[in-house]
Amino acid sequence: MKILFFGRGVISTQYAWAFEQAGHTVEFYVRKGRKETFGSSIELEMWDARKGKKLIKESWNVKLHEEILPNYDLIIVSVNTEQLPEVAQFLSTAAGNTPILIFNNIWQDLKSSIAPLSMNNVVFGFPGAGGGIADNKLRGGFLKMVFLEKPRTGTEPINQLVKECFESVHFKISWVKDMQNWLWNHFAMNAAMEAEVLKRGSFPALMNHSDSFSNLGLNIREMIPVLKARGAKLDTISLLLTKIPPGLLGTLFNKVIFAKGSLPRLFVEYNNSKAGFAVLEVVREAKQAGIPLPRLTMAFENTEYAKEI
């Protein structure tokens, strides 16, 4: 297959590398001027966990375009959440009838988040990967599992295409029955974590404070009224985070889920992205609905986001 990745971000780059290794043709679309800035290669230091735990260290040559050609089998979009509306608007004219996988965190209603793209030409998924890019060096990795929505009426051919694509690269698909609800819960989880990152100053700093993950459950509990107001149901993970005592939750995350040396921990430690947008989105909605979020709002103190709420 010939696959176009929208942007040369950390998620796009890692999956593109995996697809190319399996024999697919991969290319990147980047904004005008970025082709020269990025150059023709990127340094990789990433963990491939599809079969065991393998460290990949190489200089990888990439093919970048500043326009979208009409000869791709699939376009994969993984961008910052705040960029998605602009990307969808652009692709509505530039992508033609090429199937699109939105591989993204989303807080909005799915249909409105990709307007004016047609829902019949789009499927939604979520990666099992993380990390960061600095000075043209990617540090991160990906797990074996990726998440993909179960086919909606009209999307069966695209779902099958995406399924075959990922399975050909030895990824395992976890099918999500209600992708909208799943993403709402995941976005809330992300906001809960970003609130702690804002307090600590960075994602790596988050890992060095023993109470960060105790607070995670408290942040999720605070957001429950917001989730319910938009019709979301708490999924299993969100429920557990609200039921487990904060102290025990902190131990569980620090000693098990994000144990030292584990890939999930490394993915967070390598993350050098700017935190705060997820918190801002939830706080804005809560404010409009008259729902107090003191913990999340306090996280904005002394940050550039303070003036935006």
mmCIF file of N, CA and C in Angstrom, residues 1 16 41 51 54 76 91 101 103-104 109 143 165 181 197 204 207 213 236 239 261 263 296 299 305:
data_model
loop_
_atom_site.group_PDB
_atom_site.id
_atom_site.type_symbol
_atom_site.label_atom_id
_atom_site.label_comp_id
_atom_site.label_asym_id
_atom_site.label_seq_id
_atom_site.Cartn_x
_atom_site.Cartn_y
_atom_site.Cartn_z
ATOM 1 N N MET A 1 0.829 -1.201 0.000
ATOM 2 C CA MET A 1 0.000 0.000 0.000
ATOM 3 C C MET A 1 0.865 1.253 0.000
ATOM 4 N N ALA A 16 5.041 5.122 10.500
ATOM 5 C CA ALA A 16 5.508 5.125 9.109
ATOM 6 C C ALA A 16 6.749 4.245 8.964
ATOM 7 N N SER A 41 16.145 13.246 6.516
ATOM 8 C CA SER A 41 16.288 12.108 7.419
ATOM 9 C C SER A 41 15.985 12.528 8.848
ATOM 10 N N LYS A 51 7.194 -7.505 19.025
ATOM 11 C CA LYS A 51 7.681 -8.844 19.358
ATOM 12 C C LYS A 51 8.795 -8.680 20.375
ATOM 13 N N LYS A 54 12.535 -4.351 21.465
ATOM 14 C CA LYS A 54 13.711 -4.143 20.619
ATOM 15 C C LYS A 54 13.994 -2.653 20.459
ATOM 16 N N ILE A 76 -3.138 8.831 6.912
ATOM 17 C CA ILE A 76 -3.213 8.681 8.366
ATOM 18 C C ILE A 76 -2.903 10.031 9.005
ATOM 19 N N LEU A 91 -8.051 18.791 4.264
ATOM 20 C CA LEU A 91 -8.187 17.500 3.604
ATOM 21 C C LEU A 91 -9.512 17.361 2.855
ATOM 22 N N LEU A 101 -7.643 7.691 8.055
ATOM 23 C CA LEU A 101 -7.670 7.218 9.436
ATOM 24 C C LEU A 101 -7.317 8.396 10.330
ATOM 25 N N PHE A 103 -6.147 9.232 13.648
ATOM 26 C CA PHE A 103 -5.414 8.508 14.689
ATOM 27 C C PHE A 103 -5.099 9.497 15.802
ATOM 28 N N ASN A 104 -6.143 9.941 16.525
ATOM 29 C CA ASN A 104 -6.023 11.180 17.287
ATOM 30 C C ASN A 104 -6.813 11.190 18.577
ATOM 31 N N ASP A 109 -17.424 16.339 19.528
ATOM 32 C CA ASP A 109 -18.236 15.337 18.844
ATOM 33 C C ASP A 109 -17.485 14.915 17.587
ATOM 34 N N LEU A 143 3.854 0.126 21.160
ATOM 35 C CA LEU A 143 3.452 -1.181 21.645
ATOM 36 C C LEU A 143 2.816 -1.972 20.511
ATOM 37 N N CYS A 165 -3.978 -3.319 6.808
ATOM 38 C CA CYS A 165 -2.746 -2.549 6.808
ATOM 39 C C CYS A 165 -1.963 -2.771 8.105
ATOM 40 N N ASN A 181 -17.363 7.557 22.998
ATOM 41 C CA ASN A 181 -17.282 7.477 24.456
ATOM 42 C C ASN A 181 -15.859 7.136 24.905
ATOM 43 N N VAL A 197 1.137 17.750 34.987
ATOM 44 C CA VAL A 197 2.328 18.199 34.252
ATOM 45 C C VAL A 197 2.483 19.707 34.383
ATOM 46 N N PRO A 204 8.614 14.612 32.101
ATOM 47 C CA PRO A 204 9.586 13.869 32.908
ATOM 48 C C PRO A 204 9.488 14.202 34.399
ATOM 49 N N MET A 207 7.043 12.251 36.559
ATOM 50 C CA MET A 207 7.430 10.925 37.025
ATOM 51 C C MET A 207 8.263 10.963 38.310
ATOM 52 N N PHE A 213 0.462 10.681 40.668
ATOM 53 C CA PHE A 213 -0.567 9.738 40.234
ATOM 54 C C PHE A 213 -1.658 9.545 41.280
ATOM 55 N N THR A 236 -14.233 1.378 32.034
ATOM 56 C CA THR A 236 -13.673 0.593 33.134
ATOM 57 C C THR A 236 -12.485 1.276 33.786
ATOM 58 N N LEU A 239 -13.556 4.350 35.804
ATOM 59 C CA LEU A 239 -14.223 3.925 37.037
ATOM 60 C C LEU A 239 -13.215 3.477 38.084
ATOM 61 N N GLY A 261 11.946 1.842 34.054
ATOM 62 C CA GLY A 261 12.424 0.985 32.978
ATOM 63 C C GLY A 261 11.343 0.460 32.063
ATOM 64 N N LEU A 263 8.278 0.516 29.298
ATOM 65 C CA LEU A 263 8.096 1.329 28.101
ATOM 66 C C LEU A 263 7.085 2.456 28.316
ATOM 67 N N LEU A 296 -8.470 21.404 38.517
ATOM 68 C CA LEU A 296 -7.954 21.655 37.176
ATOM 69 C C LEU A 296 -7.703 23.140 36.953
ATOM 70 N N ALA A 299 -4.498 24.333 38.400
ATOM 71 C CA ALA A 299 -3.309 23.919 37.648
ATOM 72 C C ALA A 299 -2.862 24.989 36.660
ATOM 73 N N TYR A 305 -2.038 29.875 30.168
ATOM 74 C CA TYR A 305 -3.447 29.560 29.955
ATOM 75 C C TYR A 305 -4.374 30.295 30.912
#
